[in-house]
Tab-separated table of C-alpha atoms in Angstrom:
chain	number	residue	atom	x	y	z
A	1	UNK	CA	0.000	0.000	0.000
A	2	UNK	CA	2.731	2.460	1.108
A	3	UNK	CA	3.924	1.407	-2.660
A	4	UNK	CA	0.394	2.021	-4.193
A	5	UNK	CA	0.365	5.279	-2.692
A	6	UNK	CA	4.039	6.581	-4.409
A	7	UNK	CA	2.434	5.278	-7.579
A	8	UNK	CA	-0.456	7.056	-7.815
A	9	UNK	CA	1.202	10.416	-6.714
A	10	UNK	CA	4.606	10.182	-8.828
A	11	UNK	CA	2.272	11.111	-11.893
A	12	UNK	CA	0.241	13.320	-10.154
A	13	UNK	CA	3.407	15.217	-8.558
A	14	UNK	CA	5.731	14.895	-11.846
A	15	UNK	CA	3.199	16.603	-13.929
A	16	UNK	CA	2.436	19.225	-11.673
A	17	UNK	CA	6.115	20.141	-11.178
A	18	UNK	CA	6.231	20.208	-15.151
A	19	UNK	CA	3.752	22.648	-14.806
A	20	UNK	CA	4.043	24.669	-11.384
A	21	UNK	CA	7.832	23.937	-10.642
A	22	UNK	CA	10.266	21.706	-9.168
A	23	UNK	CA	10.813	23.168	-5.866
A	24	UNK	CA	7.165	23.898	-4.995
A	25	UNK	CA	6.612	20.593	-5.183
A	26	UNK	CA	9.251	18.794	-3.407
A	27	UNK	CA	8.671	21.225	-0.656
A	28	UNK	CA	5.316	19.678	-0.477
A	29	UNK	CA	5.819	16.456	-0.887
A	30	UNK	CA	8.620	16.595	2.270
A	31	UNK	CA	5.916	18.300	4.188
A	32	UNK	CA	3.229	15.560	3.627
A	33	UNK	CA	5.925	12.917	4.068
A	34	UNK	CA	6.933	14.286	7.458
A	35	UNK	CA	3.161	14.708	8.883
A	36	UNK	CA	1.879	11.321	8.013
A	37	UNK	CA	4.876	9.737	9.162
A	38	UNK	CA	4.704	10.636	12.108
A	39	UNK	CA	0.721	10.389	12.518
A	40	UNK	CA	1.840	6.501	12.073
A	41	UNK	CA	3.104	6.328	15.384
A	42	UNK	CA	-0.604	6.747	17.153
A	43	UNK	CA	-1.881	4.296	14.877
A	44	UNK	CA	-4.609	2.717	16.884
A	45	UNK	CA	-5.572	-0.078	14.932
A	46	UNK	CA	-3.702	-1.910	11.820
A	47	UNK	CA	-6.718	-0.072	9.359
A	48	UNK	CA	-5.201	2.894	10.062
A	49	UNK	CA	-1.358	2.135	9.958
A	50	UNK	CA	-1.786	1.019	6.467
A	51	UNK	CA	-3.719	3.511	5.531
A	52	UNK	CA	-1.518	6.197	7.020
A	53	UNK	CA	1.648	4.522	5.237
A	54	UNK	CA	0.207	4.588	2.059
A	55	UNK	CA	-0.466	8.459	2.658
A	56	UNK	CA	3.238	8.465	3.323
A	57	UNK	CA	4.107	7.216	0.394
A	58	UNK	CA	1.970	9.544	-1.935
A	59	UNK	CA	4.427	11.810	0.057
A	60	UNK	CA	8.048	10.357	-0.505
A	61	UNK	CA	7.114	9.846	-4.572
A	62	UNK	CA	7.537	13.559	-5.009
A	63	UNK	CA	11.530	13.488	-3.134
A	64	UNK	CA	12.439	12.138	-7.133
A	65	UNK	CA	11.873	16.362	-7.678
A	66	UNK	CA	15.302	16.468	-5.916
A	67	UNK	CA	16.832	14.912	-8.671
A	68	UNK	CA	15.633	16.880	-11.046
A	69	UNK	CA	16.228	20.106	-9.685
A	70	UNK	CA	20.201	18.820	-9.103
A	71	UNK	CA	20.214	17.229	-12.922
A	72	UNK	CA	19.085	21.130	-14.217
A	73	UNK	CA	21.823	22.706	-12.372
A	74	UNK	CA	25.062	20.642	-13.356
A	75	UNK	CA	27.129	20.688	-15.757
A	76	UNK	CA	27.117	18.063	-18.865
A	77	UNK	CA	31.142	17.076	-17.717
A	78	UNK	CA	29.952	16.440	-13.992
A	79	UNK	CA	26.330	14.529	-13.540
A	80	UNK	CA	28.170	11.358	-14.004
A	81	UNK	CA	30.204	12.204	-11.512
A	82	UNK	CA	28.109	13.886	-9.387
A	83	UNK	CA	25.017	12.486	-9.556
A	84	UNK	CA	25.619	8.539	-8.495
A	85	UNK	CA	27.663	10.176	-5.253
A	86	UNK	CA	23.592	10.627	-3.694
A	87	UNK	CA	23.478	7.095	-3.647
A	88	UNK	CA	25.976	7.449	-0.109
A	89	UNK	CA	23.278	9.742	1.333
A	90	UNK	CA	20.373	7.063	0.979
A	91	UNK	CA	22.949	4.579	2.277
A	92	UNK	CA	23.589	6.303	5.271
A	93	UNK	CA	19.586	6.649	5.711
A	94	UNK	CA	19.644	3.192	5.286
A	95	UNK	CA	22.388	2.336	8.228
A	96	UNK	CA	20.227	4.908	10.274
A	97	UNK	CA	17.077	3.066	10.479
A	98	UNK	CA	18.613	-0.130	10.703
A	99	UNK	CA	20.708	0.619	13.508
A	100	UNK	CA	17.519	2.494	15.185
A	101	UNK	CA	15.966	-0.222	14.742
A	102	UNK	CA	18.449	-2.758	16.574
A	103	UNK	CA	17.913	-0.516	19.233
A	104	UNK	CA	14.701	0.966	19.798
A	105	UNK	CA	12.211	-1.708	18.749
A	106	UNK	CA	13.743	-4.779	21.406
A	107	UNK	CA	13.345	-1.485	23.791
A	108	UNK	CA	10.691	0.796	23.467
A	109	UNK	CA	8.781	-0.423	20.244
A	110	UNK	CA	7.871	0.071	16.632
A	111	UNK	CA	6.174	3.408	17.437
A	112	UNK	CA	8.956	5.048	18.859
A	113	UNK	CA	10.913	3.631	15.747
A	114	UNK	CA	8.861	5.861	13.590
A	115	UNK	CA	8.615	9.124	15.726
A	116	UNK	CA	12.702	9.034	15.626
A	117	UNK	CA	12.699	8.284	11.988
A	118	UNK	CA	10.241	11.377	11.353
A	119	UNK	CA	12.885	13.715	12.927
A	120	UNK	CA	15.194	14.111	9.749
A	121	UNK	CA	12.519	15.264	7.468
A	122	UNK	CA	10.747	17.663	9.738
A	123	UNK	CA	14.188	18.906	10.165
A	124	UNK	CA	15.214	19.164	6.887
A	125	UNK	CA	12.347	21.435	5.858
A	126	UNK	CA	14.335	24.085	7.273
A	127	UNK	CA	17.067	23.528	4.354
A	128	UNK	CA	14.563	24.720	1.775
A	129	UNK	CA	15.464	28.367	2.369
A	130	UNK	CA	18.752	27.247	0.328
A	131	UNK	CA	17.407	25.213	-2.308
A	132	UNK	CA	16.656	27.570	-5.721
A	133	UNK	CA	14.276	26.668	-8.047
A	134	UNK	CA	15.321	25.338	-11.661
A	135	UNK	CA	16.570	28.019	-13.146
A	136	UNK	CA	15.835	25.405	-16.145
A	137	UNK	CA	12.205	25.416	-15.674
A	138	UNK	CA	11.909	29.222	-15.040
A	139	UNK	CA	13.407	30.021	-18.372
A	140	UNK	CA	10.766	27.633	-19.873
A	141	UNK	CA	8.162	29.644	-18.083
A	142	UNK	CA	9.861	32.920	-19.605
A	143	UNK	CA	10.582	33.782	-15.993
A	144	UNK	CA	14.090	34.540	-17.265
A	145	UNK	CA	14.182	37.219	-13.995
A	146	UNK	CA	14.215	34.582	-11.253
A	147	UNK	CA	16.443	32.771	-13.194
A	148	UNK	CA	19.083	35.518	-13.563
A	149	UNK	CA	18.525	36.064	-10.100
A	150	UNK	CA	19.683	32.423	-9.185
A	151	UNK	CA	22.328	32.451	-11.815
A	152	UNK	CA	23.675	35.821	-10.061
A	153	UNK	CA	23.443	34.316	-5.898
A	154	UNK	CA	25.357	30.408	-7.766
A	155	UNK	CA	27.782	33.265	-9.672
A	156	UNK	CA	28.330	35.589	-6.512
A	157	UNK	CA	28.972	32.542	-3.957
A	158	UNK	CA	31.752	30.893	-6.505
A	159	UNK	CA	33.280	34.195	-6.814
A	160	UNK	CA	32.607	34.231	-10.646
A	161	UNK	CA	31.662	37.084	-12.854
A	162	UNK	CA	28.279	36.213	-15.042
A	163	UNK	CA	28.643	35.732	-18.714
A	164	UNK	CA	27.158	39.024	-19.951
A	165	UNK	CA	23.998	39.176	-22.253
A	166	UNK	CA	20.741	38.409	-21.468
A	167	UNK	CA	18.689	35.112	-21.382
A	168	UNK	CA	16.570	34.685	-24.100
A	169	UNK	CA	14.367	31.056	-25.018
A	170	UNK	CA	10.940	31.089	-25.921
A	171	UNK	CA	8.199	30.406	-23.502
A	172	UNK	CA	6.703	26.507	-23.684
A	173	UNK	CA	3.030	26.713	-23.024
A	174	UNK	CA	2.785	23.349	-23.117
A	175	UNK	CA	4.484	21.149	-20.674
A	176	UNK	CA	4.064	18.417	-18.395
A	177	UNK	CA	1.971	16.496	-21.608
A	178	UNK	CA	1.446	12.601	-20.645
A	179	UNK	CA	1.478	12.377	-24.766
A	180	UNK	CA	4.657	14.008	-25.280
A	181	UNK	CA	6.370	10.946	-24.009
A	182	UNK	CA	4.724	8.611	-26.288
A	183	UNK	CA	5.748	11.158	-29.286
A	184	UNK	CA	7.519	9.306	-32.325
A	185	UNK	CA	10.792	10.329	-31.094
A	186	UNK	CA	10.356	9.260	-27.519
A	187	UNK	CA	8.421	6.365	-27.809
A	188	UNK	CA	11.098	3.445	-28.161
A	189	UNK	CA	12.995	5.116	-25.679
A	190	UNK	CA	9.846	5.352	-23.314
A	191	UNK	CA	8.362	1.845	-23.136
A	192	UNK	CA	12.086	0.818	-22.978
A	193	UNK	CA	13.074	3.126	-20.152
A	194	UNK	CA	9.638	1.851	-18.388
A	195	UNK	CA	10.472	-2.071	-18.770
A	196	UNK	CA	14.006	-0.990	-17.482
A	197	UNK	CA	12.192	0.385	-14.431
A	198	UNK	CA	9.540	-1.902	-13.497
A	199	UNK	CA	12.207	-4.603	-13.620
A	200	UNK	CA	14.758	-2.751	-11.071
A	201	UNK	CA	12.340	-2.053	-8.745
A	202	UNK	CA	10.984	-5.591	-8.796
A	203	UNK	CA	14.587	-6.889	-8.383
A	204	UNK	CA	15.457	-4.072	-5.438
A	205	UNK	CA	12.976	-4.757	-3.675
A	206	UNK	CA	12.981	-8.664	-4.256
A	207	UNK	CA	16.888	-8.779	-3.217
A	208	UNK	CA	15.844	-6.414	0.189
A	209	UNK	CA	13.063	-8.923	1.254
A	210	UNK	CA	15.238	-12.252	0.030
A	211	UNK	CA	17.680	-10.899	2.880
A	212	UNK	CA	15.295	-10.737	5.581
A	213	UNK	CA	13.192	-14.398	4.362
A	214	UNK	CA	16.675	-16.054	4.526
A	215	UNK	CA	17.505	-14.454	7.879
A	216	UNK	CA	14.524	-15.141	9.280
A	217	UNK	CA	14.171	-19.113	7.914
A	218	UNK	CA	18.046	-19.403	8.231
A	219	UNK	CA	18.070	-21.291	4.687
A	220	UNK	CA	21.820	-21.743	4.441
A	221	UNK	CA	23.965	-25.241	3.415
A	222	UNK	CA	23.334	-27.950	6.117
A	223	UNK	CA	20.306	-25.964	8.303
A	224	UNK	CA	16.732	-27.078	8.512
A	225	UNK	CA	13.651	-24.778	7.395
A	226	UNK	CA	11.415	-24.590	11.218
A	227	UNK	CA	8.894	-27.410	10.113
A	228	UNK	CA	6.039	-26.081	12.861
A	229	UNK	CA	5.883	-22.426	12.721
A	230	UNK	CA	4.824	-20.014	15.307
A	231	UNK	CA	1.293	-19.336	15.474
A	232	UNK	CA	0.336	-16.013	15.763
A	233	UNK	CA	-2.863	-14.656	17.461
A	234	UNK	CA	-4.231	-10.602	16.912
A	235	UNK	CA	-7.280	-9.169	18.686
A	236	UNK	CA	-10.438	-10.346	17.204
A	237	UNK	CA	-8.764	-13.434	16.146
A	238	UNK	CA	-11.159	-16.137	16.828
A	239	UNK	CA	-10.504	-20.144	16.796
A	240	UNK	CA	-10.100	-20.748	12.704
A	241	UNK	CA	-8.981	-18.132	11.998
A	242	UNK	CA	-5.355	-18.318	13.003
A	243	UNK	CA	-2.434	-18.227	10.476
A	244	UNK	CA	0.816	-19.450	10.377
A	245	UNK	CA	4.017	-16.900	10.582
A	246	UNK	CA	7.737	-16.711	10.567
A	247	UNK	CA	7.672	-13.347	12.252
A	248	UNK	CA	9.921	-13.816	14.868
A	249	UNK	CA	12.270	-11.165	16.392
A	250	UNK	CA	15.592	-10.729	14.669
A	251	UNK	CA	18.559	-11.386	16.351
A	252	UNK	CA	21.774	-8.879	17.179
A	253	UNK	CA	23.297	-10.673	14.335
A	254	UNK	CA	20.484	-11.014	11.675
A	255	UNK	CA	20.639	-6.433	12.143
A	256	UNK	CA	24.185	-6.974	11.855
A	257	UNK	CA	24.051	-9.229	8.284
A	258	UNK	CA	21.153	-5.984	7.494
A	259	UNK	CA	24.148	-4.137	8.202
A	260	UNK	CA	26.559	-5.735	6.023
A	261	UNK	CA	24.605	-6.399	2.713
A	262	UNK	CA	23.026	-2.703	3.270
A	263	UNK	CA	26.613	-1.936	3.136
A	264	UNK	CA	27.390	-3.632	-0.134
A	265	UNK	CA	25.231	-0.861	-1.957
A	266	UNK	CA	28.031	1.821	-1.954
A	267	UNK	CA	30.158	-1.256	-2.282
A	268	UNK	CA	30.337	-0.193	-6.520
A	269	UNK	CA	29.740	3.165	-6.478
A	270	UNK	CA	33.509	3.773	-7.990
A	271	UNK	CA	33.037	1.171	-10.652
A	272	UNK	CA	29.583	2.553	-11.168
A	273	UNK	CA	30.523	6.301	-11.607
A	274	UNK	CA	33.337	4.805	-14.051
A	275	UNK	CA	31.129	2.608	-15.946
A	276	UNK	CA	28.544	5.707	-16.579
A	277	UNK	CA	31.571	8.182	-17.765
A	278	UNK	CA	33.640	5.943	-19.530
A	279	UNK	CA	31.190	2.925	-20.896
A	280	UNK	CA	28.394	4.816	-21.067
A	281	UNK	CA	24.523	4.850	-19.708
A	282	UNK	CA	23.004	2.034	-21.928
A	283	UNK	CA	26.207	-0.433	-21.633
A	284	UNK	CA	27.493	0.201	-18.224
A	285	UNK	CA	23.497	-0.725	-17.163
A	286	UNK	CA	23.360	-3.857	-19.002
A	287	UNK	CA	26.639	-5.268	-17.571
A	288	UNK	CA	25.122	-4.284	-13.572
A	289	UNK	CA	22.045	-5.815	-14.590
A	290	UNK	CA	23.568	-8.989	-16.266
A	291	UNK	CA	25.420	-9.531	-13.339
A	292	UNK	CA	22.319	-8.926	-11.342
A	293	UNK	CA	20.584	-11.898	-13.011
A	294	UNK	CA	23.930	-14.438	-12.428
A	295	UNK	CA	24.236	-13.298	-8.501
A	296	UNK	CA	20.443	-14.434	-8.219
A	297	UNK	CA	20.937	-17.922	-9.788
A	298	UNK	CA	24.231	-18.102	-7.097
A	299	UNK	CA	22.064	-17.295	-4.392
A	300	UNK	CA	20.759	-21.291	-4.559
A	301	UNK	CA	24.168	-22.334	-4.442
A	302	UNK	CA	24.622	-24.475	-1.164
A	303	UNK	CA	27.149	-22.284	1.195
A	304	UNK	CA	27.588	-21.171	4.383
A	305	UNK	CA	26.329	-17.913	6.092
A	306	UNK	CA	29.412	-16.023	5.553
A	307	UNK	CA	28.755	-16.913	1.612
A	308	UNK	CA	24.774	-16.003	1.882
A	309	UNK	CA	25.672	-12.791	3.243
A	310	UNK	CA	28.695	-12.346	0.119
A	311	UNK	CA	25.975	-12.524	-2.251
A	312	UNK	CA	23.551	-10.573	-0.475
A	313	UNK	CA	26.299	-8.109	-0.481
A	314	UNK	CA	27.073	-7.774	-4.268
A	315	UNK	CA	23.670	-8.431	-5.014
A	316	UNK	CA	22.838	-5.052	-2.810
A	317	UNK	CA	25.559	-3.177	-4.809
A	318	UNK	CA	24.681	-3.921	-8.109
A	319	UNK	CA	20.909	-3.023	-8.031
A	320	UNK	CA	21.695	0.038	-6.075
A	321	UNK	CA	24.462	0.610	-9.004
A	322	UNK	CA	21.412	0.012	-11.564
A	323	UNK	CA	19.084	2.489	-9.821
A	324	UNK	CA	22.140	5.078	-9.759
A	325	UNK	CA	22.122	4.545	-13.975
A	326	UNK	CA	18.750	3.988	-14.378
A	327	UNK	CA	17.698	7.670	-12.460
A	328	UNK	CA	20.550	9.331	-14.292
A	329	UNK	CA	19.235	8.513	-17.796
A	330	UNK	CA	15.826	9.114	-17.432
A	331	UNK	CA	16.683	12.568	-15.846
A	332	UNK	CA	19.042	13.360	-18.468
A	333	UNK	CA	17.084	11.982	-21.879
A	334	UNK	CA	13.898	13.833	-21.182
A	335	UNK	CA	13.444	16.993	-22.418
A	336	UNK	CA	13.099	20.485	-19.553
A	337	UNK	CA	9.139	20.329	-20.603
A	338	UNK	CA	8.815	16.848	-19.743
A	339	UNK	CA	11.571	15.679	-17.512
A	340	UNK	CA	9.388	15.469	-14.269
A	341	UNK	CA	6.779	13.944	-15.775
A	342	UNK	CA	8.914	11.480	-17.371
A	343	UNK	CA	10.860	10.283	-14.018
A	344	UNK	CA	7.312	10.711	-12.287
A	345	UNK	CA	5.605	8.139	-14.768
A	346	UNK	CA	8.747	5.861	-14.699
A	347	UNK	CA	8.269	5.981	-11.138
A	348	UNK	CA	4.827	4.903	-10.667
A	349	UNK	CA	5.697	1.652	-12.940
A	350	UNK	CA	8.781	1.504	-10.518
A	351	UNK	CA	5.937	1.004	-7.782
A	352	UNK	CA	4.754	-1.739	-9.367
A	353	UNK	CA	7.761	-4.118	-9.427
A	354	UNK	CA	7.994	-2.893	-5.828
A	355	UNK	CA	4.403	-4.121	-5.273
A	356	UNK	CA	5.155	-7.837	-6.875
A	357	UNK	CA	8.331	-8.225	-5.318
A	358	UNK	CA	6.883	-9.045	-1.536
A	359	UNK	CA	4.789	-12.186	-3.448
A	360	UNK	CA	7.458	-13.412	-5.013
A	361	UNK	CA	10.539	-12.849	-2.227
A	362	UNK	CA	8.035	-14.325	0.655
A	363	UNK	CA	5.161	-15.918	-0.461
A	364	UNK	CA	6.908	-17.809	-3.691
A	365	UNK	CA	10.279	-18.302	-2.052
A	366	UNK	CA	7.910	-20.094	0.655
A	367	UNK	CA	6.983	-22.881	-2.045
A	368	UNK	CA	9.995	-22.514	-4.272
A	369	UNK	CA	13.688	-21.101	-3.939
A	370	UNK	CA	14.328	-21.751	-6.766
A	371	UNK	CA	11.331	-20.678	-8.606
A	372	UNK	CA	11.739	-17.249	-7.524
A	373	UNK	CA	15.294	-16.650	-7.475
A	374	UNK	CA	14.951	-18.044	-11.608
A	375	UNK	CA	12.201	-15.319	-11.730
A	376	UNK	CA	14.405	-12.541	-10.505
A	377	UNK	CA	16.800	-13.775	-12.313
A	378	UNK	CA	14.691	-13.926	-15.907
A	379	UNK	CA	13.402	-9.976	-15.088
A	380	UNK	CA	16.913	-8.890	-15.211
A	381	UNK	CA	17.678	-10.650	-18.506
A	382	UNK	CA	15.160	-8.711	-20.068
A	383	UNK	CA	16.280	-5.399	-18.315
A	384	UNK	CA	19.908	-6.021	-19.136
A	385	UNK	CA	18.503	-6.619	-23.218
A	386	UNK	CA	16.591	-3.489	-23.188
A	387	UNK	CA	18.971	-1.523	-21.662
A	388	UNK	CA	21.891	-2.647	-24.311
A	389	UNK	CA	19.146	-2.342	-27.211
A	390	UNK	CA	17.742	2.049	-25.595
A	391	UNK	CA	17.828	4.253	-28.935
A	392	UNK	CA	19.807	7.274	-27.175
A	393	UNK	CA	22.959	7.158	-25.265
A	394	UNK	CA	22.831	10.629	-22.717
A	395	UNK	CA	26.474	10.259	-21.736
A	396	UNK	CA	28.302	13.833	-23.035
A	397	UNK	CA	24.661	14.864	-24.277
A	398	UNK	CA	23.648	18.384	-23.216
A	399	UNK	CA	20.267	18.460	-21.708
A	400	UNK	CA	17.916	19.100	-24.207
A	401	UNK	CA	15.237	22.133	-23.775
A	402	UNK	CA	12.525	21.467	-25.658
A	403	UNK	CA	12.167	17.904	-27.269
């Protein structure tokens, strides 16, 4: 549901921001990310904790405007550089909530889990005061004013004299056009990029839920799957109605393994940022995600825990390696008029793989290791192929105005 939600709104927030501006809108979204977050924590019955997450994440799918405002300011020579490097902030989100976690749920609960989590955003709201709007998108509005004016405060803190003239583009009335991206020169590219995305997603989320399955079942070489599970009972249960669970508490060291394989997704950021600069966009994505479909076949390999976690490791780093390409291209082969929209679409269908993964990394992998790892595996073929196969390589391309 908390998926659903950043479906639904990723469209809804990537055209507006096509339309009404980047920063507007990522202001918004942080503020409505921050507020139902934190409602969470008084959930008083399950209804309303789903309900409240999925208002969450209609929040968090408009943080993508981020992105986009940091793709608009810099340079052609340095988004392959500069661009991947975000991927050490959402690791060090990641270690954050793990480690919380280790601590505050054996301790004072899930609820307190969530009111420390919601700290950092309503903090961060504060930072906004220093974040410019596009000066992109204000040209293509023919605000060319506020965009001198952020030109000017960039040109005055690097010490640097502005080049002298004036800006002059023509105003696009119409932008932010669901059609646009299905437009004869987009529309290879599009259901490609979309494929691309749908399949990440599915296997991100797939290898994050894998990890905590195999922790939690302690499926390595030579250990037995609990034959009688734990039966859990809620209020209102009555006699019937019970259900088997593996929900058990994790361990210190099933946080720490969280720890380690979390780890492993900065593990290729180097290689990564040298692929995208030196390979290129469309190649250096279909070697991370060929590799991505070989390190899920390896996961049924009989080994030992210390080998489980290896694999969880490098299978952390190379889908967070094919997110880092994946956001960079779609940012950077959409036009100014469209660019929101596009990531915002590409997102939703990102939702979806997101969505399927849980069915396939718990409820499949329940039946059939195999089954689903081959699955995973099979989605990533087909992601590596249309990656290799995208019409436009972005790598040196200047971002492009109008399409």
């Amino acid at each position: 549901m908390v998926f659903f939600g950043y479906m639904v709104f990723s469209i809804v927030f990537g055209l507006l921001a096509d339309r009404y501006g980047r920063w507007k809108i990522l202001l918004i979204s942080f503020l409505w990310g921050a507020y139902f977050s934190l409602l969470t924590s008084f959930s008083p019955s399950y209804i309303w904790f789903v309900f409240l997450r999925t208002m969450v994440g209609c929040g968090v799918s408009g943080h993508a405007q981020g992105l986009i405002i940091k793709t608009e300011f810099l340079p052609t020579k340095y988004r392959g550089y500069m661009l991947p490097l975000s991927q050490v902030f959402w690791l060090a989100g990641s270690l954050l909530i793990i480690g919380l976690a280790s601590v505050v749920i054996p301790t004072i609960g899930w609820r307190w889990l969530i009111r420390i989590a919601s700290i950092p955003g309503i903090i961060l709201i504060m930072a906004f005061k220093f974040i410019p709007e596009s000066a992109r998108f204000n040209v293509s509005t023919g605000n060319t004013q506020a965009a001198m004016t952020t030109l000017e405060s960039i040109a005055k803190m690097n010490s640097s004299a502005m080049p002298e003239g004036k800006l002059v583009e023509p105003i696009l009335e119409k932008r932010g056009r669901f059609a646009d991206l299905l437009d004869a020169k987009y529309l290879r590219t599009t259901l490609q990029i979309w494929v691309i995305w749908l399949g990440i997603s599915f296997a991100y989320y797939g290898v994050i839920l894998a990890s905590a399955e195999l922790l939690e079942r302690d499926l390595v070489c030579g250990s037995q799957p609990e034959l009688e599970s734990e039966v859990v009972v809620t209020l209102g249960d009555t006699e019937g109605s019970q259900s088997p669970c593996h929900c058990h508490m994790f361990a210190p060291s099933d946080y720490r393994t969280m720890i380690i394989s979390t780890i492993g997704e900065i593990a290729l950021n180097p290689l990564n940022i040298l692929g995208i600069n030196f390979l290129g966009r469309r190649l250096s994505l279909s070697i991370t995600m060929g590799c991505t479909a070989l390190f899920f076949l390896l996961l049924n390999i009989c080994t030992s825990s210390a080998g489980l976690v290896g694999f969880l490791f490098m299978l952390r780093a190379l889908v967070a390696a094919n997110f880092n390409t994946i956001y960079i291209y779609t940012a950077e082969v959409y036009p100014t008029t469209m660019r929101a929209l596009g990531m915002g679409i590409s997102g939703s269908l990102c939702r979806i793989g997101a969505m399927v993964a849980p069915f396939i990394s718990q409820v499949l992998m329940s039946a059939s290791i195999l089954g689903a790892l081959c699955l995973f595996s099979s989605v990533c073929v087909v992601c590596a192929i249309s990656a290799f196969t995208l019409p436009i390589e972005t790598k040196g391309r200047a971002l492009q105005q109008i399409k």
